[in-house]
PDB file of C-alpha atoms in Angstrom:
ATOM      1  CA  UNK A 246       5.645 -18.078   7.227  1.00 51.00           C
ATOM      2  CA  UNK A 247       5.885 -17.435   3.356  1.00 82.00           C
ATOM      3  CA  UNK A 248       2.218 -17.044   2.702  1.00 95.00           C
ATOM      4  CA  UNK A 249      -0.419 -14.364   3.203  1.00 97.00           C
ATOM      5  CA  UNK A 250      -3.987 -15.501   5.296  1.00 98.00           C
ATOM      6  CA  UNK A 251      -6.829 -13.625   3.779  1.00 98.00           C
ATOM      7  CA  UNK A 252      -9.710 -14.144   7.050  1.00 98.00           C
ATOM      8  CA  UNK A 253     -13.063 -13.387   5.860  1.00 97.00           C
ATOM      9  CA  UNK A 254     -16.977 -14.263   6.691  1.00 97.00           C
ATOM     10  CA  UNK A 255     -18.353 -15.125   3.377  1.00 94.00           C
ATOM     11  CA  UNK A 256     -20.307 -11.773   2.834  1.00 93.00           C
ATOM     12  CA  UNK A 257     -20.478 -10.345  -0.475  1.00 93.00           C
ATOM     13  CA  UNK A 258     -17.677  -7.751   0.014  1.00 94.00           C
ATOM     14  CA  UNK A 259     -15.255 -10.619   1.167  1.00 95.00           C
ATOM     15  CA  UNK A 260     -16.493 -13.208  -1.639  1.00 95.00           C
ATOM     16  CA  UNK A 261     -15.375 -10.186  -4.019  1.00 95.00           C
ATOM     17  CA  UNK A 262     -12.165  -8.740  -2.560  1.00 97.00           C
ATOM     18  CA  UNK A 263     -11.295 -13.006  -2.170  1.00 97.00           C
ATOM     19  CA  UNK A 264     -11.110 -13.085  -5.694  1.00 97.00           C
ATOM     20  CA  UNK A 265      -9.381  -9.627  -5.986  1.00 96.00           C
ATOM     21  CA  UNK A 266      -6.094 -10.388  -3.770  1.00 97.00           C
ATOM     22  CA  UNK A 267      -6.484 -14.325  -5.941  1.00 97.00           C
ATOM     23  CA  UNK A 268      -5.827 -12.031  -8.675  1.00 95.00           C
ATOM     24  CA  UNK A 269      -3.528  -9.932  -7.576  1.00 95.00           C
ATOM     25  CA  UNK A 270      -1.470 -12.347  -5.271  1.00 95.00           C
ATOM     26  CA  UNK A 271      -1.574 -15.611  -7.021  1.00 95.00           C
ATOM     27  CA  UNK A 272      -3.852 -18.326  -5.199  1.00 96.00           C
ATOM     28  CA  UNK A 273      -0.809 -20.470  -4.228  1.00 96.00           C
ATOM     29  CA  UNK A 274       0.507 -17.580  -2.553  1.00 96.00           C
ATOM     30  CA  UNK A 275      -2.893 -17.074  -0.048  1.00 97.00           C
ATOM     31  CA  UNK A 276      -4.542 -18.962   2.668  1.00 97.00           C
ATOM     32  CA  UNK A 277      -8.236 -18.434   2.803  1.00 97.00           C
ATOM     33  CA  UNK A 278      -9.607 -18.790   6.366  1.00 98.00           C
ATOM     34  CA  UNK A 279     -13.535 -18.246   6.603  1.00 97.00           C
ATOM     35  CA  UNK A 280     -13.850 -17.761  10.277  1.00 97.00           C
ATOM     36  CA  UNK A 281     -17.667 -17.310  10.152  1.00 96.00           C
ATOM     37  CA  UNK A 282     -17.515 -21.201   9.632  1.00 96.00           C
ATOM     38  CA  UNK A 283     -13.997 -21.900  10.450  1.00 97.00           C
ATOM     39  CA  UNK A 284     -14.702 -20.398  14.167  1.00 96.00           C
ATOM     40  CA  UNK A 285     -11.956 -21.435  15.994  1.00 97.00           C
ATOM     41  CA  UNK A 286     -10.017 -19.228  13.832  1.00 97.00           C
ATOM     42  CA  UNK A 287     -11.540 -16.546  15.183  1.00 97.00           C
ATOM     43  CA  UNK A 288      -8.411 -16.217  17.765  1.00 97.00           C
ATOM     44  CA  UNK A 289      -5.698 -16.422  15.508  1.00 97.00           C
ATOM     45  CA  UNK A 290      -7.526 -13.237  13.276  1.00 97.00           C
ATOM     46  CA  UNK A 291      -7.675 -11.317  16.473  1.00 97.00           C
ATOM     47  CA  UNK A 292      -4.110 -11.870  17.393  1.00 97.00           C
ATOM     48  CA  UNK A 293      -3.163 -11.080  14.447  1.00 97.00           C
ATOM     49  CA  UNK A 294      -4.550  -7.701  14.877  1.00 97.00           C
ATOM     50  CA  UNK A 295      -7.680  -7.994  12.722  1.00 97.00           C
ATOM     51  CA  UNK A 296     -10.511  -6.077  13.091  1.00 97.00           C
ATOM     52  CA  UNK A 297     -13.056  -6.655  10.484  1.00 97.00           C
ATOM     53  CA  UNK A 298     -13.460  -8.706   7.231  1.00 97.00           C
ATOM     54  CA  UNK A 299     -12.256  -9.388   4.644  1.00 98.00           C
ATOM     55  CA  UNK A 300      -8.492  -8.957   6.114  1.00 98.00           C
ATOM     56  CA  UNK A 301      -5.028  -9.944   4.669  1.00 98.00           C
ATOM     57  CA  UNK A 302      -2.444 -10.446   7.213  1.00 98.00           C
ATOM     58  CA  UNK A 303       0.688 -10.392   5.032  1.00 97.00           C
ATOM     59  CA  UNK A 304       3.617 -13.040   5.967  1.00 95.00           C
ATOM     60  CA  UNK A 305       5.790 -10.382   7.395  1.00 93.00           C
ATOM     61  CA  UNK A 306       2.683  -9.824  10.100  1.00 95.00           C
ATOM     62  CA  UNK A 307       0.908  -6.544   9.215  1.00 96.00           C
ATOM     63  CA  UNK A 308      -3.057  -6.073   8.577  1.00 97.00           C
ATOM     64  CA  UNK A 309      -4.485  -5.040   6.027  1.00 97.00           C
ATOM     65  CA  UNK A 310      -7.863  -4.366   6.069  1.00 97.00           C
ATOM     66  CA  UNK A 311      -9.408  -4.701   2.739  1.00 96.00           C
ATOM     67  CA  UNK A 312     -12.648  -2.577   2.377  1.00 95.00           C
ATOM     68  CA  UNK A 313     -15.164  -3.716   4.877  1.00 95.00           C
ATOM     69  CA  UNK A 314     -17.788  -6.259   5.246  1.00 95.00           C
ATOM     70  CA  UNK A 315     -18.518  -7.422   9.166  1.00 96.00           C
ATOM     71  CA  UNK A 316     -16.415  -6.240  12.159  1.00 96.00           C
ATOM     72  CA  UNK A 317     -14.955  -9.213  14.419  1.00 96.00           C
ATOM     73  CA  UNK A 318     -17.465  -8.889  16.975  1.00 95.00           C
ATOM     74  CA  UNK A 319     -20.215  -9.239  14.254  1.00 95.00           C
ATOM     75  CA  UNK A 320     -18.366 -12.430  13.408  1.00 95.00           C
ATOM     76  CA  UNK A 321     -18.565 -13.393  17.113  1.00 93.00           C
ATOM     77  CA  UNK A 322     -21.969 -12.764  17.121  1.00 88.00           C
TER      78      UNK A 322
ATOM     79  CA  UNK B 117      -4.492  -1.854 -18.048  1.00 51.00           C
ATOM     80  CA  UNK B 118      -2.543  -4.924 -16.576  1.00 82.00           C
ATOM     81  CA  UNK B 119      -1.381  -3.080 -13.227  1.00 95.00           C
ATOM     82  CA  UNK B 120      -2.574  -2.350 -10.331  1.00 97.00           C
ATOM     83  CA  UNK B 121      -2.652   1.941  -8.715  1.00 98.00           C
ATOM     84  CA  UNK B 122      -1.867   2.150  -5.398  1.00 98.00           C
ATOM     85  CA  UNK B 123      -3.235   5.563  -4.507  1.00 98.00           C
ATOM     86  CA  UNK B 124      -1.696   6.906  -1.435  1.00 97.00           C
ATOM     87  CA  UNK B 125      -1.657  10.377   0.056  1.00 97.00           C
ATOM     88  CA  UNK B 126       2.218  10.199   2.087  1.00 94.00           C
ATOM     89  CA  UNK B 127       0.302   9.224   5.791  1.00 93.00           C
ATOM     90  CA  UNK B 128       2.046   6.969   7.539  1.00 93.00           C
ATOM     91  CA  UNK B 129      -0.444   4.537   7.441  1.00 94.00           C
ATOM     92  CA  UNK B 130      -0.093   4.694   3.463  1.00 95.00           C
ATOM     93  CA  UNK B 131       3.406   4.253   3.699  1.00 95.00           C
ATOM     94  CA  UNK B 132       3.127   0.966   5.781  1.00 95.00           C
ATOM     95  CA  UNK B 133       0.842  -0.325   2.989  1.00 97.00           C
ATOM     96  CA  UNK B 134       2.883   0.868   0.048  1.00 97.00           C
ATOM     97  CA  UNK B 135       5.315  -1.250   1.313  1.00 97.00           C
ATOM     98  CA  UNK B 136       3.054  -4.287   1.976  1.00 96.00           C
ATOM     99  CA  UNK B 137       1.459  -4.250  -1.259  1.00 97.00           C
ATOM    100  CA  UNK B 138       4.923  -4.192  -3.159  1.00 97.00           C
ATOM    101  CA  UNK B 139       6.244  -6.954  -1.410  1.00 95.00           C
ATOM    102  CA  UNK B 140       3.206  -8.898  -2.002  1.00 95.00           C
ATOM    103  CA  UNK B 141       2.467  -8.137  -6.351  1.00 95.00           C
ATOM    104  CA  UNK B 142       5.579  -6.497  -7.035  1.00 95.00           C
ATOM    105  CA  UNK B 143       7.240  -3.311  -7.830  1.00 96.00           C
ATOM    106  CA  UNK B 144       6.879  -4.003 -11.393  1.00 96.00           C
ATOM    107  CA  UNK B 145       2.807  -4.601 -11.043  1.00 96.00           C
ATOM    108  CA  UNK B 146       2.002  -1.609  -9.831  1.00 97.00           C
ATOM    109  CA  UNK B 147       1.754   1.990  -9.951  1.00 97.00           C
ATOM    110  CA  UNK B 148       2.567   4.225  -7.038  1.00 97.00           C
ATOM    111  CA  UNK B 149       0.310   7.576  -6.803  1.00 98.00           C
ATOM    112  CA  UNK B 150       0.437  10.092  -4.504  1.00 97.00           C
ATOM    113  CA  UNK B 151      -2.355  12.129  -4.725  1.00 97.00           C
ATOM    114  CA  UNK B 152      -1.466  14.551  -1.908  1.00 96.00           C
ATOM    115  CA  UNK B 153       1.293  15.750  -4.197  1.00 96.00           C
ATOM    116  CA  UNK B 154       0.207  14.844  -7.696  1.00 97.00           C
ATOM    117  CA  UNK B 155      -3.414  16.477  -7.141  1.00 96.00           C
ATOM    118  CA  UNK B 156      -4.251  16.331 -10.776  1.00 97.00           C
ATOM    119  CA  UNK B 157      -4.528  12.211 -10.252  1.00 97.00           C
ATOM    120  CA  UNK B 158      -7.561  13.088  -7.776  1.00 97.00           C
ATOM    121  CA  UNK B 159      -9.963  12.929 -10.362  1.00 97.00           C
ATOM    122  CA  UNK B 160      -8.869  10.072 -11.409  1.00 97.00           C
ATOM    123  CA  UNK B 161      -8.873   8.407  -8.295  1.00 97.00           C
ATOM    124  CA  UNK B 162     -12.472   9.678  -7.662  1.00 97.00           C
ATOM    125  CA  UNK B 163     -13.682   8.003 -10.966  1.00 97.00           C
ATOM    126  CA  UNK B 164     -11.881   4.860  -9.880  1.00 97.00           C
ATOM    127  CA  UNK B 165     -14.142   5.009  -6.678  1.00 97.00           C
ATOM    128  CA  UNK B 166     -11.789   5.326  -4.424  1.00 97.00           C
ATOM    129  CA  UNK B 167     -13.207   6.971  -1.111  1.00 97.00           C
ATOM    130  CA  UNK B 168     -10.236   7.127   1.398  1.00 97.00           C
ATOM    131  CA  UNK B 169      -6.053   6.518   0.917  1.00 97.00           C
ATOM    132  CA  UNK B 170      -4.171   4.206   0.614  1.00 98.00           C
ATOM    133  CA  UNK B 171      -6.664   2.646  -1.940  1.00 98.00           C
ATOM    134  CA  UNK B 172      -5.780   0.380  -4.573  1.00 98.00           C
ATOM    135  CA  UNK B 173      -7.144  -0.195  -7.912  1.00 98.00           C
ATOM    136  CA  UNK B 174      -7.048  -3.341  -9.463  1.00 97.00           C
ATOM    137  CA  UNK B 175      -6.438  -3.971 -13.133  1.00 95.00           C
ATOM    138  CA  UNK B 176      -9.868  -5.283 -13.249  1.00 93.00           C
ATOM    139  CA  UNK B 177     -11.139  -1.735 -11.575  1.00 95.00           C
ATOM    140  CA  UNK B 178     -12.058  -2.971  -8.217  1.00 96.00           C
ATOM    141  CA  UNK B 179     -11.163  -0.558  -5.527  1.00 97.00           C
ATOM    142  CA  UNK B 180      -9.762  -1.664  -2.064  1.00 97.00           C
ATOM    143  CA  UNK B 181      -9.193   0.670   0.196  1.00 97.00           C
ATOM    144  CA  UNK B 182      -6.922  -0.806   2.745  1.00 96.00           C
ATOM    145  CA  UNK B 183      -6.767   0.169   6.431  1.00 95.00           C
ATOM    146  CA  UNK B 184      -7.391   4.293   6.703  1.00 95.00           C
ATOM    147  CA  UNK B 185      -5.441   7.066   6.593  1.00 95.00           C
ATOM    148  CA  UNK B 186      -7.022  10.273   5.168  1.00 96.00           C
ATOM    149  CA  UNK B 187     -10.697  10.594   3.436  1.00 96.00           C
ATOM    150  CA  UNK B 188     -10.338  11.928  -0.571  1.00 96.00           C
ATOM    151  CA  UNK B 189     -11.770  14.748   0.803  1.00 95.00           C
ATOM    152  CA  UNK B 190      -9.481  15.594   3.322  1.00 95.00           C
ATOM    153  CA  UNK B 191      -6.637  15.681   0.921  1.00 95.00           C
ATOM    154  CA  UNK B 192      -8.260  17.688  -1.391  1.00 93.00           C
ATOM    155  CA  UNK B 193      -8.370  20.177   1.889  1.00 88.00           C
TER     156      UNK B 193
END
Protein backbone atom coordinates (compact mmCIF):
# COMPACT_ATOMS: atom_id res chain seq x y z
CA UNK A 1 0.00 0.00 0.00
CA UNK A 2 1.20 3.61 -0.99
CA UNK A 3 -0.93 5.51 1.42
CA UNK A 4 -0.91 6.29 5.14
CA UNK A 5 -4.48 5.40 7.34
CA UNK A 6 -4.86 8.02 9.97
CA UNK A 7 -7.70 5.89 12.55
CA UNK A 8 -9.28 8.23 14.83
CA UNK A 9 -12.71 8.67 17.03
CA UNK A 10 -13.77 12.11 16.22
CA UNK A 11 -12.64 13.72 19.61
CA UNK A 12 -11.24 17.04 19.61
CA UNK A 13 -7.55 15.98 19.76
CA UNK A 14 -8.10 13.71 16.60
CA UNK A 15 -10.38 16.40 14.69
CA UNK A 16 -7.10 18.64 15.26
CA UNK A 17 -4.09 16.38 14.67
CA UNK A 18 -6.59 15.16 11.30
CA UNK A 19 -5.99 18.37 9.96
CA UNK A 20 -2.30 18.51 11.13
CA UNK A 21 -0.92 15.23 9.22
CA UNK A 22 -3.67 16.87 6.04
CA UNK A 23 -1.17 19.50 6.30
CA UNK A 24 1.74 17.96 6.63
CA UNK A 25 1.08 14.80 4.40
CA UNK A 26 -1.06 16.05 1.64
CA UNK A 27 -4.82 14.77 1.83
CA UNK A 28 -4.41 12.55 -1.28
CA UNK A 29 -1.70 10.92 0.42
CA UNK A 30 -4.05 9.81 3.78
CA UNK A 31 -6.93 7.59 4.44
CA UNK A 32 -9.11 8.78 7.23
CA UNK A 33 -10.83 5.88 9.05
CA UNK A 34 -13.17 7.07 12.03
CA UNK A 35 -13.59 3.81 13.79
CA UNK A 36 -15.87 5.28 16.52
CA UNK A 37 -18.46 5.21 13.56
CA UNK A 38 -16.67 3.16 11.09
CA UNK A 39 -16.64 0.13 13.81
CA UNK A 40 -15.77 -2.63 11.93
CA UNK A 41 -12.55 -0.99 11.48
CA UNK A 42 -11.88 -1.38 14.76
CA UNK A 43 -9.89 -4.81 13.83
CA UNK A 44 -7.84 -3.65 11.19
CA UNK A 45 -6.49 -0.54 13.83
CA UNK A 46 -5.70 -3.21 16.30
CA UNK A 47 -3.79 -5.35 13.93
CA UNK A 48 -2.13 -2.83 12.89
CA UNK A 49 -0.74 -2.32 16.26
CA UNK A 50 -2.77 0.72 17.36
CA UNK A 51 -3.40 1.58 20.62
CA UNK A 52 -5.17 4.80 21.00
CA UNK A 53 -6.42 7.70 18.77
CA UNK A 54 -5.69 9.61 16.67
CA UNK A 55 -3.02 7.02 15.03
CA UNK A 56 -1.14 7.06 11.64
CA UNK A 57 -0.10 3.75 10.47
CA UNK A 58 2.41 4.73 7.77
CA UNK A 59 2.39 2.52 4.36
CA UNK A 60 5.56 0.80 5.27
CA UNK A 61 3.42 -0.60 8.55
CA UNK A 62 4.67 1.26 11.66
CA UNK A 63 2.39 3.26 14.33
CA UNK A 64 2.53 6.25 15.12
CA UNK A 65 0.68 7.45 17.77
CA UNK A 66 -0.11 11.03 17.44
CA UNK A 67 -0.77 12.74 20.87
CA UNK A 68 -3.68 11.12 22.53
CA UNK A 69 -7.34 11.34 22.59
CA UNK A 70 -9.26 7.78 23.56
CA UNK A 71 -7.43 4.43 24.01
CA UNK A 72 -8.88 1.44 21.76
CA UNK A 73 -10.76 -0.04 24.45
CA UNK A 74 -12.48 3.38 25.08
CA UNK A 75 -13.36 3.12 21.41
CA UNK A 76 -14.74 -0.39 22.10
CA UNK A 77 -16.62 0.84 24.73
CA UNK B 1 8.40 29.10 9.35
CA UNK B 2 7.33 26.67 6.46
CA UNK B 3 8.94 23.39 8.10
CA UNK B 4 8.20 21.20 10.33
CA UNK B 5 10.97 20.28 13.87
CA UNK B 6 11.16 16.95 14.61
CA UNK B 7 12.52 17.03 18.14
CA UNK B 8 14.07 13.82 19.09
CA UNK B 9 16.34 12.87 21.95
CA UNK B 10 18.57 9.64 20.00
CA UNK B 11 16.01 6.71 21.79
CA UNK B 12 15.33 4.20 19.69
CA UNK B 13 11.91 4.81 19.59
CA UNK B 14 12.86 8.42 18.15
CA UNK B 15 14.91 6.96 15.67
CA UNK B 16 12.06 4.68 14.27
CA UNK B 17 9.99 7.89 13.93
CA UNK B 18 12.68 10.10 12.47
CA UNK B 19 12.65 7.82 9.86
CA UNK B 20 8.84 7.57 9.44
CA UNK B 21 8.26 11.13 9.42
CA UNK B 22 10.96 11.73 6.60
CA UNK B 23 9.63 9.29 4.42
CA UNK B 24 6.25 10.62 4.84
CA UNK B 25 6.94 15.02 4.41
CA UNK B 26 10.34 14.82 3.31
CA UNK B 27 13.87 15.41 4.17
CA UNK B 28 13.67 18.76 2.75
CA UNK B 29 10.40 19.74 5.07
CA UNK B 30 11.79 19.28 8.05
CA UNK B 31 14.21 19.94 10.66
CA UNK B 32 15.92 17.24 12.64
CA UNK B 33 16.72 18.23 16.48
CA UNK B 34 18.26 16.37 18.89
CA UNK B 35 17.83 17.79 22.02
CA UNK B 36 19.74 15.18 24.05
CA UNK B 37 22.83 16.53 22.34
CA UNK B 38 21.97 20.04 21.26
CA UNK B 39 20.56 20.96 24.90
CA UNK B 40 20.43 24.61 24.14
CA UNK B 41 17.23 23.68 21.65
CA UNK B 42 15.40 22.52 25.03
CA UNK B 43 14.03 25.72 25.61
CA UNK B 44 12.90 25.95 22.59
CA UNK B 45 11.25 22.84 22.47
CA UNK B 46 9.59 23.63 25.88
CA UNK B 47 8.06 26.91 24.41
CA UNK B 48 6.89 24.87 21.44
CA UNK B 49 4.97 22.68 24.06
CA UNK B 50 6.47 19.82 23.51
CA UNK B 51 6.17 17.43 26.66
CA UNK B 52 7.95 14.10 25.68
CA UNK B 53 10.45 13.05 22.40
CA UNK B 54 10.14 12.40 19.50
CA UNK B 55 7.70 15.42 19.18
CA UNK B 56 7.09 17.28 16.18
CA UNK B 57 6.24 20.77 15.56
CA UNK B 58 4.30 21.78 12.81
CA UNK B 59 4.82 24.91 10.77
CA UNK B 60 1.55 26.01 12.04
CA UNK B 61 2.96 25.34 15.86
CA UNK B 62 0.94 22.36 16.71
CA UNK B 63 2.87 19.87 18.69
CA UNK B 64 2.53 16.02 18.17
CA UNK B 65 4.24 14.03 20.16
CA UNK B 66 4.36 10.69 18.52
CA UNK B 67 4.61 7.33 20.31
CA UNK B 68 7.08 7.83 23.65
CA UNK B 69 10.41 7.63 24.27
CA UNK B 70 11.83 9.91 27.03
CA UNK B 71 9.80 12.81 29.04
CA UNK B 72 11.59 16.60 28.40
CA UNK B 73 12.41 16.17 31.72
CA UNK B 74 14.21 13.16 31.67
CA UNK B 75 16.58 14.44 29.10
CA UNK B 76 17.24 17.41 30.76
CA UNK B 77 18.45 14.71 33.64
Amino acid sequence: MSKSIFYHAGCPVCVSAEHDIIDLVGSDNVDIVNIGEDRNRIADAEAAGVQSVPALVTPNGNTLHLNFGASIEDVKG
